[in-house]
Coordinates of C-alpha atoms in Angstrom, one line a residue:
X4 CA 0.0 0.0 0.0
X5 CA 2.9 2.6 0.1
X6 CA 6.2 3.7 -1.8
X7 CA 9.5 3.5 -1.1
X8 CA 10.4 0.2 -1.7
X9 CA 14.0 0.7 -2.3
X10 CA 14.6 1.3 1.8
X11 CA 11.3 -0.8 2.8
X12 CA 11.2 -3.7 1.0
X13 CA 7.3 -4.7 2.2
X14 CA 6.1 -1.3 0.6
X15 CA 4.9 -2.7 -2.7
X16 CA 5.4 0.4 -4.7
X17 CA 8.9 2.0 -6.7
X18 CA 8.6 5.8 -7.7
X19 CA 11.0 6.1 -10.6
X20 CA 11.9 5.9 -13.0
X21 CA 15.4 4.9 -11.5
X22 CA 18.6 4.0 -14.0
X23 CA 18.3 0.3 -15.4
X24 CA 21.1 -0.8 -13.3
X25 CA 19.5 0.3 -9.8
X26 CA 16.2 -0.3 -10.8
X27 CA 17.3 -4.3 -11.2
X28 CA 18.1 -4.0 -8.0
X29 CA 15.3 -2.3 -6.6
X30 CA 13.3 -5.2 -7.9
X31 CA 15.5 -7.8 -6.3
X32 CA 15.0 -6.2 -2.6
X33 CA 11.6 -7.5 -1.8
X34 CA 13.0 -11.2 -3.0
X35 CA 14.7 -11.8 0.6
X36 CA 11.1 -10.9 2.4
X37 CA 8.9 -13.6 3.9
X38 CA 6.3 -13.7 0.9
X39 CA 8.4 -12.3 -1.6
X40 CA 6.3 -9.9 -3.1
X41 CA 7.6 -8.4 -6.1
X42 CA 6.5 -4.4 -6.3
X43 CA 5.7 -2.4 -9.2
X44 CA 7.7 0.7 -10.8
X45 CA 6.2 3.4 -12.0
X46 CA 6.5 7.3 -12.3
X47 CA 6.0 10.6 -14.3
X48 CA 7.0 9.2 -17.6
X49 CA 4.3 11.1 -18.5
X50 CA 5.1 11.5 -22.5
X51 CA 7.5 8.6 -22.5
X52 CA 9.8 6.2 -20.5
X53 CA 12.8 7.2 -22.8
X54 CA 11.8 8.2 -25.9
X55 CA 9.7 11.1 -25.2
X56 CA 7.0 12.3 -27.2
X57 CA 4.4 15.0 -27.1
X58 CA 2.4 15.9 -24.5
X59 CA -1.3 14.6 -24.5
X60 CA -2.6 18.6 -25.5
X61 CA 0.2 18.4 -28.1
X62 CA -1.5 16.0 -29.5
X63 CA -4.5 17.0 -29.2
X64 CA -3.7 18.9 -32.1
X65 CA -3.1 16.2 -34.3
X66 CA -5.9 13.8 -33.3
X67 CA -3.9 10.9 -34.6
X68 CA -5.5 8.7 -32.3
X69 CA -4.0 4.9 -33.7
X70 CA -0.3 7.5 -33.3
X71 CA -1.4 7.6 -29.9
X72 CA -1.9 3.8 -29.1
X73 CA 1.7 3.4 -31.4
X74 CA 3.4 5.8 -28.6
X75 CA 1.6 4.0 -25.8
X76 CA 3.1 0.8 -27.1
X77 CA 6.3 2.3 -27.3
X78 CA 6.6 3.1 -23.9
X79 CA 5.3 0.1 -23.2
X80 CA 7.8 -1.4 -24.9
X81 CA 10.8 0.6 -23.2
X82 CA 9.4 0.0 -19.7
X83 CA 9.6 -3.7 -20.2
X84 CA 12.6 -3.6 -21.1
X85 CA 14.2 -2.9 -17.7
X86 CA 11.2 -4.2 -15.4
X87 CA 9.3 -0.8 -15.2
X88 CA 5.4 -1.6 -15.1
X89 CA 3.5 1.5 -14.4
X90 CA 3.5 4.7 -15.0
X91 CA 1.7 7.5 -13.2
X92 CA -0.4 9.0 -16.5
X93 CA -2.3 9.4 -18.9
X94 CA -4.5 12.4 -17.7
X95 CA -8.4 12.5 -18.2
X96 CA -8.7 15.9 -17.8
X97 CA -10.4 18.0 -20.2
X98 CA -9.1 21.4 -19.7
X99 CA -11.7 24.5 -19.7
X100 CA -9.7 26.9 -17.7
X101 CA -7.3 28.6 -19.7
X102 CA -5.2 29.6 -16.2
X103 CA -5.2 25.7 -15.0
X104 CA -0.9 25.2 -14.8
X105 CA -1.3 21.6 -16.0
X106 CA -3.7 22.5 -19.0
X107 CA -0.9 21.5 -20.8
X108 CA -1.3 17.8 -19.9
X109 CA -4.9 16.9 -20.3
X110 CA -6.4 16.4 -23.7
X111 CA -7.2 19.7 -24.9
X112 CA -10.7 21.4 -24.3
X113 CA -13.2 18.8 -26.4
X114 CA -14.1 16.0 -23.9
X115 CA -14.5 13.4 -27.5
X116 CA -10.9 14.1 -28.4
X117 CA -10.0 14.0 -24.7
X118 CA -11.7 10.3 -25.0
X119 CA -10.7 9.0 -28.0
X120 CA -6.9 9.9 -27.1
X121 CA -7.4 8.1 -23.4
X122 CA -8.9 4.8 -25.2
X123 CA -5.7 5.1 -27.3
X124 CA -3.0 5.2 -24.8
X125 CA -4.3 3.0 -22.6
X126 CA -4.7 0.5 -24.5
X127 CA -1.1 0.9 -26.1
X128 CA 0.7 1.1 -22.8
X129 CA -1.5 -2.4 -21.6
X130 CA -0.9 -3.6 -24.3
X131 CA -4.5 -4.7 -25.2
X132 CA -8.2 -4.3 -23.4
X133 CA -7.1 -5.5 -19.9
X134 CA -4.3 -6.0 -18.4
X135 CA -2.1 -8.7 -18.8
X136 CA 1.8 -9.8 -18.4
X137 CA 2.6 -7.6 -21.0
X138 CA 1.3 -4.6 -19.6
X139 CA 2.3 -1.1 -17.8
X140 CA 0.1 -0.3 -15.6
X141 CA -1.8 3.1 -16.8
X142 CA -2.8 5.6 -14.0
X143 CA -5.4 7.5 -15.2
X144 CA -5.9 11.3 -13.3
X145 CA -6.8 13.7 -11.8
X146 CA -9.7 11.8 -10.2
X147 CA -12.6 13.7 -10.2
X148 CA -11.1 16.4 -13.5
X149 CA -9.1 19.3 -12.6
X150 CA -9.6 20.3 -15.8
X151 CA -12.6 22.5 -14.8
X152 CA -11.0 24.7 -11.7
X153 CA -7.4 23.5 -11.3
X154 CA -5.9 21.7 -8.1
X155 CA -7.9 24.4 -5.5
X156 CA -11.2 23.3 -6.5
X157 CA -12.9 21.7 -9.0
X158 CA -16.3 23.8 -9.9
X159 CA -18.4 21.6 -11.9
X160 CA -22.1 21.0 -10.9
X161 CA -24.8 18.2 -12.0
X162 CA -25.1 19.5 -15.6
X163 CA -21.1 20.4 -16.6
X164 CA -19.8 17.1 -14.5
X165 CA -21.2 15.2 -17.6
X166 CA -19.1 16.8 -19.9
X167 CA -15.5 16.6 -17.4
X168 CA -16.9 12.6 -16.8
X169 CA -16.9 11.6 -20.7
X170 CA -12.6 10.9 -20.3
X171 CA -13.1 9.0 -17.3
X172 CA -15.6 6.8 -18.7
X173 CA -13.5 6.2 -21.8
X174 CA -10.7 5.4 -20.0
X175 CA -12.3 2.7 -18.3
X176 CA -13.8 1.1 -21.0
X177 CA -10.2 0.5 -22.3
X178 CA -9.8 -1.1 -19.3
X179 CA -7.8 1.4 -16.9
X180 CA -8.0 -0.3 -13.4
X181 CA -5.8 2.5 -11.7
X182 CA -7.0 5.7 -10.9
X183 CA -5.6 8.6 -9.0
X184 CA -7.4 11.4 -7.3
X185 CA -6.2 14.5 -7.6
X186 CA -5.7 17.2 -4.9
X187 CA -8.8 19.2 -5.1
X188 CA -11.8 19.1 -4.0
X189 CA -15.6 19.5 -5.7
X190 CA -17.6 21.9 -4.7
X191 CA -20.2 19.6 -6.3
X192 CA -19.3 16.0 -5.3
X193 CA -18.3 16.9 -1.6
X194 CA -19.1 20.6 -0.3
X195 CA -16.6 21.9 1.8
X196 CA -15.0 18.8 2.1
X197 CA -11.4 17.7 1.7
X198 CA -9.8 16.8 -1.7
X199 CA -10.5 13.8 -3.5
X200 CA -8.0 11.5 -2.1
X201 CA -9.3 12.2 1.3
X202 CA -12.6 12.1 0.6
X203 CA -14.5 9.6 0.8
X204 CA -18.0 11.1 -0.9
X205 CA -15.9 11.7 -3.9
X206 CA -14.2 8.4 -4.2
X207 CA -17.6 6.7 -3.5
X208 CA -19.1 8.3 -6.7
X209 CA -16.1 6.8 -8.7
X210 CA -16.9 3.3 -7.8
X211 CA -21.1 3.9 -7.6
X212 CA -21.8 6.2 -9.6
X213 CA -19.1 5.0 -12.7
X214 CA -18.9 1.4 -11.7
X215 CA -15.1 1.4 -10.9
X216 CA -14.0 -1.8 -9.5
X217 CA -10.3 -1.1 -9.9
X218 CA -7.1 -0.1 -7.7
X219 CA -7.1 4.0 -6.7
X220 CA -3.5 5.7 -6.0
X221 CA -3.6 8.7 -4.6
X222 CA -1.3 11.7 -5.8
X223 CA 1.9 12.3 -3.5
X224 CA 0.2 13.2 0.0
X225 CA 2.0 14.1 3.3
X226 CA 1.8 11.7 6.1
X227 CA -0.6 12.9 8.2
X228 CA -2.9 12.1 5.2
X229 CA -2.8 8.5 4.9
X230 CA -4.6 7.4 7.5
X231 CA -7.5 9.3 5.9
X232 CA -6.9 8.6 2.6
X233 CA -7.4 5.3 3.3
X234 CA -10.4 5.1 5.4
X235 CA -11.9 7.7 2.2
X236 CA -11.2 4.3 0.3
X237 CA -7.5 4.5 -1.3
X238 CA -6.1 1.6 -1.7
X239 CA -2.2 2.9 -2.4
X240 CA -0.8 5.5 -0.8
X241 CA 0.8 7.8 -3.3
X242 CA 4.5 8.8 -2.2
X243 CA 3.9 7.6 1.2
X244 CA 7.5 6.2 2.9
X245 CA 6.8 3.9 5.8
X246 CA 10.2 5.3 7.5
X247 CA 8.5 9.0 7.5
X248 CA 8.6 11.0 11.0
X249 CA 6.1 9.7 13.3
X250 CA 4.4 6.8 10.8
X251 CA 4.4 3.0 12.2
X252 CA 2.6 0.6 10.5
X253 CA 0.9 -0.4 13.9
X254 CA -0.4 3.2 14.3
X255 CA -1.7 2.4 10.5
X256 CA -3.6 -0.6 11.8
X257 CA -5.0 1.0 14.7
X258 CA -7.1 4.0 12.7
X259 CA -7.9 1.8 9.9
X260 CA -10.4 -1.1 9.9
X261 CA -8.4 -4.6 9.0
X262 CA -11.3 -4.8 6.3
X263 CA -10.1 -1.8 4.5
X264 CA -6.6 -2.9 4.3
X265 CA -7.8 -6.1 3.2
X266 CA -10.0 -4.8 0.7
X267 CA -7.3 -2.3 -0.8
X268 CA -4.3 -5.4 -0.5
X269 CA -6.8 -8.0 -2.6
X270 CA -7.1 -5.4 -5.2
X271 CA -3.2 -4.6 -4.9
X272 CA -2.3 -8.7 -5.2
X273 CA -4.9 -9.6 -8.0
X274 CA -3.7 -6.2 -10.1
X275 CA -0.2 -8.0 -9.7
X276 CA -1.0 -11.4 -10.2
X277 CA -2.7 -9.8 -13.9
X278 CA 0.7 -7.9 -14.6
X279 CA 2.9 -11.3 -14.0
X280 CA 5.2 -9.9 -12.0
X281 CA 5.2 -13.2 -9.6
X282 CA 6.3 -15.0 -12.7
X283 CA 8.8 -12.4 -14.3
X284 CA 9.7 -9.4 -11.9
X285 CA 12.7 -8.6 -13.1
X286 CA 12.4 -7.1 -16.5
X287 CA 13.3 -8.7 -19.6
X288 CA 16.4 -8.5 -20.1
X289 CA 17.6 -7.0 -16.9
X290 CA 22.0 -6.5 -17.8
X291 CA 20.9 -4.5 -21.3
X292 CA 22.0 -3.8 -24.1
X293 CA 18.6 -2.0 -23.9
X294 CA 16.2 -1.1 -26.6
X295 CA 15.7 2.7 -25.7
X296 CA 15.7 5.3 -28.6
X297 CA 15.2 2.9 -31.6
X298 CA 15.1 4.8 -35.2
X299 CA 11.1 3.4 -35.1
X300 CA 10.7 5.3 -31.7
X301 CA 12.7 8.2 -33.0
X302 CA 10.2 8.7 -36.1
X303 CA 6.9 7.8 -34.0
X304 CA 7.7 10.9 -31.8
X305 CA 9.0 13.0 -35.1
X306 CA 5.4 11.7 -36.7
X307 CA 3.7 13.1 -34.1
X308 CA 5.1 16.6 -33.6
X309 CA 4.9 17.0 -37.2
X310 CA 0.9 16.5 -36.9
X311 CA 0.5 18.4 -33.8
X312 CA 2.8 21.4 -35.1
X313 CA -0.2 24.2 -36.1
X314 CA 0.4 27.0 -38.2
X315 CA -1.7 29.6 -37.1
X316 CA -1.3 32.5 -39.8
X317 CA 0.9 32.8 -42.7
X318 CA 1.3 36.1 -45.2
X319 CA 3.1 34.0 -47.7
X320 CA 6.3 33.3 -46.0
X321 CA 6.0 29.8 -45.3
X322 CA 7.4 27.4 -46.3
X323 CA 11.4 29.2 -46.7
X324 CA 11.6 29.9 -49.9
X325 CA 15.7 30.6 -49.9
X326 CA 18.4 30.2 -52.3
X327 CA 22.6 28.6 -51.2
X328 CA 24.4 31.6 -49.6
X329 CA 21.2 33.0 -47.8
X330 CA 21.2 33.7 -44.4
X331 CA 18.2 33.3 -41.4
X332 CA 18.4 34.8 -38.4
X333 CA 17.3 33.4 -35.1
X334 CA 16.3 34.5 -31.5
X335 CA 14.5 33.6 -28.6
X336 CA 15.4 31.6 -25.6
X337 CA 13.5 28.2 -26.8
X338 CA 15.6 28.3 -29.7
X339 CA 18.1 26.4 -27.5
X340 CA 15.7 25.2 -24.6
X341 CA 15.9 21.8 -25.7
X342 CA 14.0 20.7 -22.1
X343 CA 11.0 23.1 -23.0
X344 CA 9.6 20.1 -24.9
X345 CA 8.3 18.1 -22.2
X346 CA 7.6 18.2 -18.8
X347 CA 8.5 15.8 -15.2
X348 CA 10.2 12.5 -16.0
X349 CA 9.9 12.3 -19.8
X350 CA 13.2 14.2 -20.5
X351 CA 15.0 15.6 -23.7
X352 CA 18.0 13.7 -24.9
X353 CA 20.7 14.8 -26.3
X354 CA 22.7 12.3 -25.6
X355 CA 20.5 9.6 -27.6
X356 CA 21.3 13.1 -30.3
X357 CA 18.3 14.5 -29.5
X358 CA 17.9 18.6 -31.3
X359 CA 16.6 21.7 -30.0
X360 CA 15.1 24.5 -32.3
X361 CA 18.5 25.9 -33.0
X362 CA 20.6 23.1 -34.4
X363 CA 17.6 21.7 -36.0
X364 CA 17.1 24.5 -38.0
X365 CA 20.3 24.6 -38.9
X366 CA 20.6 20.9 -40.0
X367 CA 17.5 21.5 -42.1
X368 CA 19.0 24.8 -43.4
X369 CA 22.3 22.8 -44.7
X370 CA 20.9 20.7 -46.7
X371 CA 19.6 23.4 -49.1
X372 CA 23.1 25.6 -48.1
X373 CA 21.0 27.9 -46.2
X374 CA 22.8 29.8 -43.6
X375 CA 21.4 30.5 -39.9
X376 CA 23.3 32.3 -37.6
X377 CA 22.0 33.6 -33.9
X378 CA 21.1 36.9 -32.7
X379 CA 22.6 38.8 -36.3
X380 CA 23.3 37.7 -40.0
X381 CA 24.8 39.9 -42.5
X382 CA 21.4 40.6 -44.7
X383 CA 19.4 37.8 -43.6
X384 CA 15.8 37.0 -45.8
X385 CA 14.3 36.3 -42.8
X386 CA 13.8 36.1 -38.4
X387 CA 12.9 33.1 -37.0
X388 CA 11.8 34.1 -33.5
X389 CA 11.6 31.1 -30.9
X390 CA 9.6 32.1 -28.0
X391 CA 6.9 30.7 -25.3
X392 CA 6.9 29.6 -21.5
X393 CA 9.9 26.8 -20.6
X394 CA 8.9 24.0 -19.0
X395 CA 6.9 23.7 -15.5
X396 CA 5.5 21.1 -13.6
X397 CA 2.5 22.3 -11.3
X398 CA 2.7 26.0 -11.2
X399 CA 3.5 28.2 -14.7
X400 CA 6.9 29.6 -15.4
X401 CA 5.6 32.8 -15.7
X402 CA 3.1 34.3 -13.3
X403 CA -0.2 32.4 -13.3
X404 CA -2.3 35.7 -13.9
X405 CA -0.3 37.2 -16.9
X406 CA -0.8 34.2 -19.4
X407 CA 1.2 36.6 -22.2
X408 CA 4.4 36.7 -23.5
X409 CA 6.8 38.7 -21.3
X410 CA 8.4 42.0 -22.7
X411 CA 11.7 40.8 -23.3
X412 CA 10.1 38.3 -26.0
X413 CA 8.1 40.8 -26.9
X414 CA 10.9 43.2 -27.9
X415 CA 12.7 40.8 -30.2
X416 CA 9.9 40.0 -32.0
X417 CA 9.4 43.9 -32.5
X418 CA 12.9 44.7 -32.6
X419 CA 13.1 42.2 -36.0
X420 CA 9.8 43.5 -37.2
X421 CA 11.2 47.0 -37.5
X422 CA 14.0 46.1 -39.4
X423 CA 11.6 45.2 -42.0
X424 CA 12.5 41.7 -41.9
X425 CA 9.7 38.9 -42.7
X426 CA 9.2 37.7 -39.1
X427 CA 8.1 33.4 -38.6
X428 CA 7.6 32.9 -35.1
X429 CA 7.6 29.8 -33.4
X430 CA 5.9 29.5 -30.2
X431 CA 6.4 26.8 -27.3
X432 CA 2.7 26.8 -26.0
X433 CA 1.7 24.7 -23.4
X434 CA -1.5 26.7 -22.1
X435 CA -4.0 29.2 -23.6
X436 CA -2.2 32.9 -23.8
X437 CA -3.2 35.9 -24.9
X438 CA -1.1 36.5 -28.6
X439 CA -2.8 39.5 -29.7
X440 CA -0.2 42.3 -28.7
X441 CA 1.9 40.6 -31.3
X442 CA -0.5 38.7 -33.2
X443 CA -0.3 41.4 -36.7
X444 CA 3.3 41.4 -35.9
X445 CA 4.8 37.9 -37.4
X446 CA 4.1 36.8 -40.9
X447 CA 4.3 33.7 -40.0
X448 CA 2.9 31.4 -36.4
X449 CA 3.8 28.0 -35.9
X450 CA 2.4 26.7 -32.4
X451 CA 4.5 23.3 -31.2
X452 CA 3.4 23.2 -27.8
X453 CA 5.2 21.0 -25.7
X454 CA 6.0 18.4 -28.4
X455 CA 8.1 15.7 -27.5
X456 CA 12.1 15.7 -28.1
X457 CA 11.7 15.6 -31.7
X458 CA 10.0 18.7 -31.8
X459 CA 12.6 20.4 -33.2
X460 CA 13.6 18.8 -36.5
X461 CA 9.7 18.2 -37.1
X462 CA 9.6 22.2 -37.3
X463 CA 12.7 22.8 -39.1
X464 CA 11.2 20.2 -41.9
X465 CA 8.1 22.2 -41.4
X466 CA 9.4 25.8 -42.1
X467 CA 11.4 24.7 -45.6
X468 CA 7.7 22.9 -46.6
X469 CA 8.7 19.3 -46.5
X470 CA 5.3 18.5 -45.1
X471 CA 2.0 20.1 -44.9
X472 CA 1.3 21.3 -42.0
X473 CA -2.1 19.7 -39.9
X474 CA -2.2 20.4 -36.5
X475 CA -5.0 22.4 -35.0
X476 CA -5.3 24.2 -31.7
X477 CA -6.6 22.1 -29.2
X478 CA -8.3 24.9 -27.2
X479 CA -9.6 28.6 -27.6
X480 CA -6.7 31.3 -27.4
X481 CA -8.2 34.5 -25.5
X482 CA -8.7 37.7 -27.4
X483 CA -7.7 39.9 -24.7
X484 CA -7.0 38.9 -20.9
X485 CA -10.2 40.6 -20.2
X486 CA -11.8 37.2 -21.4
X487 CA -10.3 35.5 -19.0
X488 CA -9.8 38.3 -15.7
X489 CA -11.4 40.7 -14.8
X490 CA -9.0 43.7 -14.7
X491 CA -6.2 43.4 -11.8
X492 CA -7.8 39.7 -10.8
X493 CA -6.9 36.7 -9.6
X494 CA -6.7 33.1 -9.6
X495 CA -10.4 32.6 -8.2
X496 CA -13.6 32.3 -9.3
X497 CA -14.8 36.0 -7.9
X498 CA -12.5 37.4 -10.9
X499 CA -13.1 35.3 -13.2
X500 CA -14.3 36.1 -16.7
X501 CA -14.5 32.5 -18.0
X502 CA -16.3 29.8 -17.0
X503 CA -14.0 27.6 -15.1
X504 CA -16.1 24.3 -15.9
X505 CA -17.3 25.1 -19.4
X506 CA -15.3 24.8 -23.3
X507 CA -15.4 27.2 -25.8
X508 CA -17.2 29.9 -23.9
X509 CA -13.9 32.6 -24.4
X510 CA -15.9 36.3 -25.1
X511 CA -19.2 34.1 -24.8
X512 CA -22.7 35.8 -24.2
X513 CA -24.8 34.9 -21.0
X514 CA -27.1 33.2 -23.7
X515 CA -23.8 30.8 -25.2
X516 CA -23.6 29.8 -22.2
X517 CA -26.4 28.5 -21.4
X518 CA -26.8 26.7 -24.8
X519 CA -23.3 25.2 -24.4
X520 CA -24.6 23.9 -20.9
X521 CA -28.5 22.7 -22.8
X522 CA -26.3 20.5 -25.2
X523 CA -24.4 19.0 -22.4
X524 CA -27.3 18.6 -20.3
X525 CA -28.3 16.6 -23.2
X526 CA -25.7 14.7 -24.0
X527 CA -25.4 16.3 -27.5
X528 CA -21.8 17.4 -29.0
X529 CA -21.2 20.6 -28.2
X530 CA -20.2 23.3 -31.1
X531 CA -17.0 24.5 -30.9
X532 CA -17.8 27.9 -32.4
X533 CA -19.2 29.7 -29.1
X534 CA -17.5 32.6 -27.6
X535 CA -15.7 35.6 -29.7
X536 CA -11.9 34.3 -29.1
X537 CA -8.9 35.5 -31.2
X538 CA -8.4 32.2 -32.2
X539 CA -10.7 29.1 -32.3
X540 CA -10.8 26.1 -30.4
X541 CA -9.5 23.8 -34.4
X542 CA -7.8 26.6 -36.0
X543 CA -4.8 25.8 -38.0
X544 CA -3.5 25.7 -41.5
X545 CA -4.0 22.6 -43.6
X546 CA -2.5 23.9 -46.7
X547 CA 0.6 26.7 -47.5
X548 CA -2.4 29.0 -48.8
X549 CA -2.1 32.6 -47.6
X550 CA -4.2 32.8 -44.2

């Protein structure tokens, strides 16, 4: 029921991921304990064990949903190969508050895409409709959907909860049998109560009202929580270390009812009795060479960032049209932010020779004897301006209530602007900002998210037009912060211009509103074309037409 099985063996649970050498051995502690229980591995490969692809709103641009059971096979695959069997993702969340921090890992604003994509990587990381030897084990969250208020509250009521419930449900119809609750609570599902993992009204309409029979894992919770965590009805105790300050497992035993450990331990044995470990623990092989980085992986995660790469506008400058001997010039921090592609423990690699924007563009560039040089080039055609937020984890890189580009990225898109240079820029977008201060200033926008260590030679191929591009925006971008705010706000629902719990409602009349919450009510698709944003929930380029 607890992590930390690297120091106590009788845990159950890893958190890694861990190098292959002392994850082996992690995996060999528990075989000197009385039952011999082997425990599972998992972590925030949350886009990737080691190949690391998009992130799930990435692509939710592309909608590629038999790509997304590919790169759920993958890491399936790479997890296997050193004994990893879980991994704390994919998210259901269906994200309808453009200042939510971890927007940027749900599937995008339209609950159907949101599904479709969930059925699609869980299946590919268990490698099938239920689990089975050959499985990781998925963890789907943020139990009950952040998505509509973030991890202070969750604001849904009895109509909008159908519309944040439709990823869930998918989910489990692929057969997901591990859930974790987020940190919030619902205003809805438990009223001034605690959040979800504490709460026992909230994990109760999981199993009743949803039918979930499966294992729930809370998210990382201090000490002082377990006890209630698991008398709420958790069965594993995220990030919980049986050596912590003041814990004994006797003190455990006393405030929780032998039933409910038994209950959440026969879930716990028969998920691990379906994943094989008893049979093979160890991985397969466990002393390498190991299969990490493989050209197929490589071009699944390139695939996919080309078809979540969207081009927002373009006044004829894309693709390059240059001749040998001409120069671009570049700028922008992300240019050479490598990391800004992904997010906790699915890393960039350029050790495996992994590229960021820069010396992708420059590869690219070569091969047609175009020039790039950095910062200034002697009479360069054109600026190629990398800019956007690096990457975060829970809270934004930037201030949480200023979802805009900072001045200094501001300035060098002007700055090239005024020389009268054509500008492209290429923005790292991994929430909903406001573009429209610089919106009329670049020729040219090309959105790539947070998208995967491959991002970067999928846009260089993508700015000299050796695809077309096909990624669309996966939620509204605001017209103004007065969509979103009202004027000096904050992060609460007082201040708040949007609805927290609805999509597509950006600039939407009182009336919008309530037709957008009619069609949920009645289970009916929802249109996307509500609201007055600057850009629409689906906008993108699907040709190298002027637009």
């Amino acid at each position: 029921m607890f992590y930390n099985v690297q120091t106590y063996p009788l845990s159950g649970w890893h958190f890694g991921p861990a190098q292959p050498a002392d994850l082996d051995i992690v995996l060999k502690s528990t075989a000197a304990t009385r039952l011999g229980i082997p425990p599972v591995s998992a972590g925030d490969t949350t886009a990737g064990y080691q190949t690391t692809y998009p992130l799930q709103s990435t692509l939710s641009a592309g909608k590629d949903y038999p790509l997304d059971y590919k790169l759920g096979d993958m890491q399936r695959k790479e997890e296997l190969e050193v004994g990893a069997r879980g991994t704390l993702s994919p998210l259901a969340e269906v994200g309808t508050k453009v200042l939510y921090p971890r927007i940027q890992e749900g599937g995008g604003e339209n609950a159907d895409v949101a599904a479709a994509q969930l059925r699609a990587l869980v299946a590919g990381l268990q490698g099938g409709p239920e689990l089975n030897p050959g499985s990781v084990l998925a963890t789907v969250k943020h139990w009950p959907g952040e998505g509509a208020g973030g991890e202070a509250g969750i604001v849904y009521d009895a109509t909008t909860i159908k519309y944040h419930m439709i990823p869930f449900r998918a989910a489990m119809e692929a057969g997901a049998v591990n859930i974790m609750p987020g940190y919030a609570g619902s205003s809805y599902l438990d009223p001034g109560g605690p959040g979800a993992g504490d709460s026992a009204k909230i994990l109760t309409y999981l199993r009743q009202n949803l039918g979930y029979t499966g294992l729930i894992t809370t998210d990382w919770l201090p000490s002082g929580a377990w006890v209630n965590a698991a008398n709420a009805g958790s069965d594993v105790m995220g990030g919980a270390d049986p050596g912590a300050a003041g814990f004994t497992m006797a003190g455990f035993e006393q405030q929780v009812p032998l039933a409910r450990i038994n209950d959440a331990v026969t879930r716990i044995l028969k998920l691990k009795f379906e994943l094989g470990i008893f049979d093979h623990p160890y991985g397969d092989p466990v002393n390498g060479p190991y299969r990490f980085h493989q050209p197929s992986y490589t071009q699944l995660a390139n695939q996919a960032a080309r078809e979540s790469d969207t081009v927002l506008k373009n006044n004829g400058v894309l693709p390059l049209k240059l001749n040998s001997g001409d120069n671009i010039v570049v700028a922008g921090d992300r240019a050479t932010d490598g990391a800004a592609c992904c997010i906790w423990s699915s890393y960039f690699h350029p050790d495996y020779g992994s590229l960021d924007q820069l010396d992708a563009l420059k590869a690219r560039a070569a091969q047609n004897g175009v020039n790039v040089a950095q910062g200034t080039a002697a009479n360069p055609k054109v600026a190629v301006v990398y800019v956007g937020e690096p990457s975060y984890t829970h809270a934004t890189a930037w201030p949480d209530t200023q979802p805009y580009l900072p001045a200094d990225q501001l300035a060098l898109i002007q700055n090239y602007r005024n020389q009268g240079l054509k500008v492209v820029v290429v923005l790292t977008l991994p929430r909903p900002i406001v573009i429209s201060d610089w919106n009329t200033l670049a020729d040219a926008i090309v959105v790539t998210y947070r998208g995967g260590e491959e991002v970067g030679p999928a846009t260089a191929s993508l700015l000299f037009g050796d695809y077309t591009p096909r990624g669309k925006l996966p939620w509204q971008l605001p017209r103004s912060l007065d969509q979103v705010l009202k004027p000096g706000g904050g992060d609460n629902q007082a201040d708040a211009n949007e609805a927290w719990d609805l999509p597509y409602d950006l600039g939407a009349t009182a009336a919008e509103r309530a037709d957008i919450r009619a069609k949920i009510d009645a289970g009916q698709t929802v249109p996307t074309t509500y609201g007055n944003p600057l850009y629409a929930y689906g906008a993108g380029l699907t040709s190298w037409a002027t637009g």
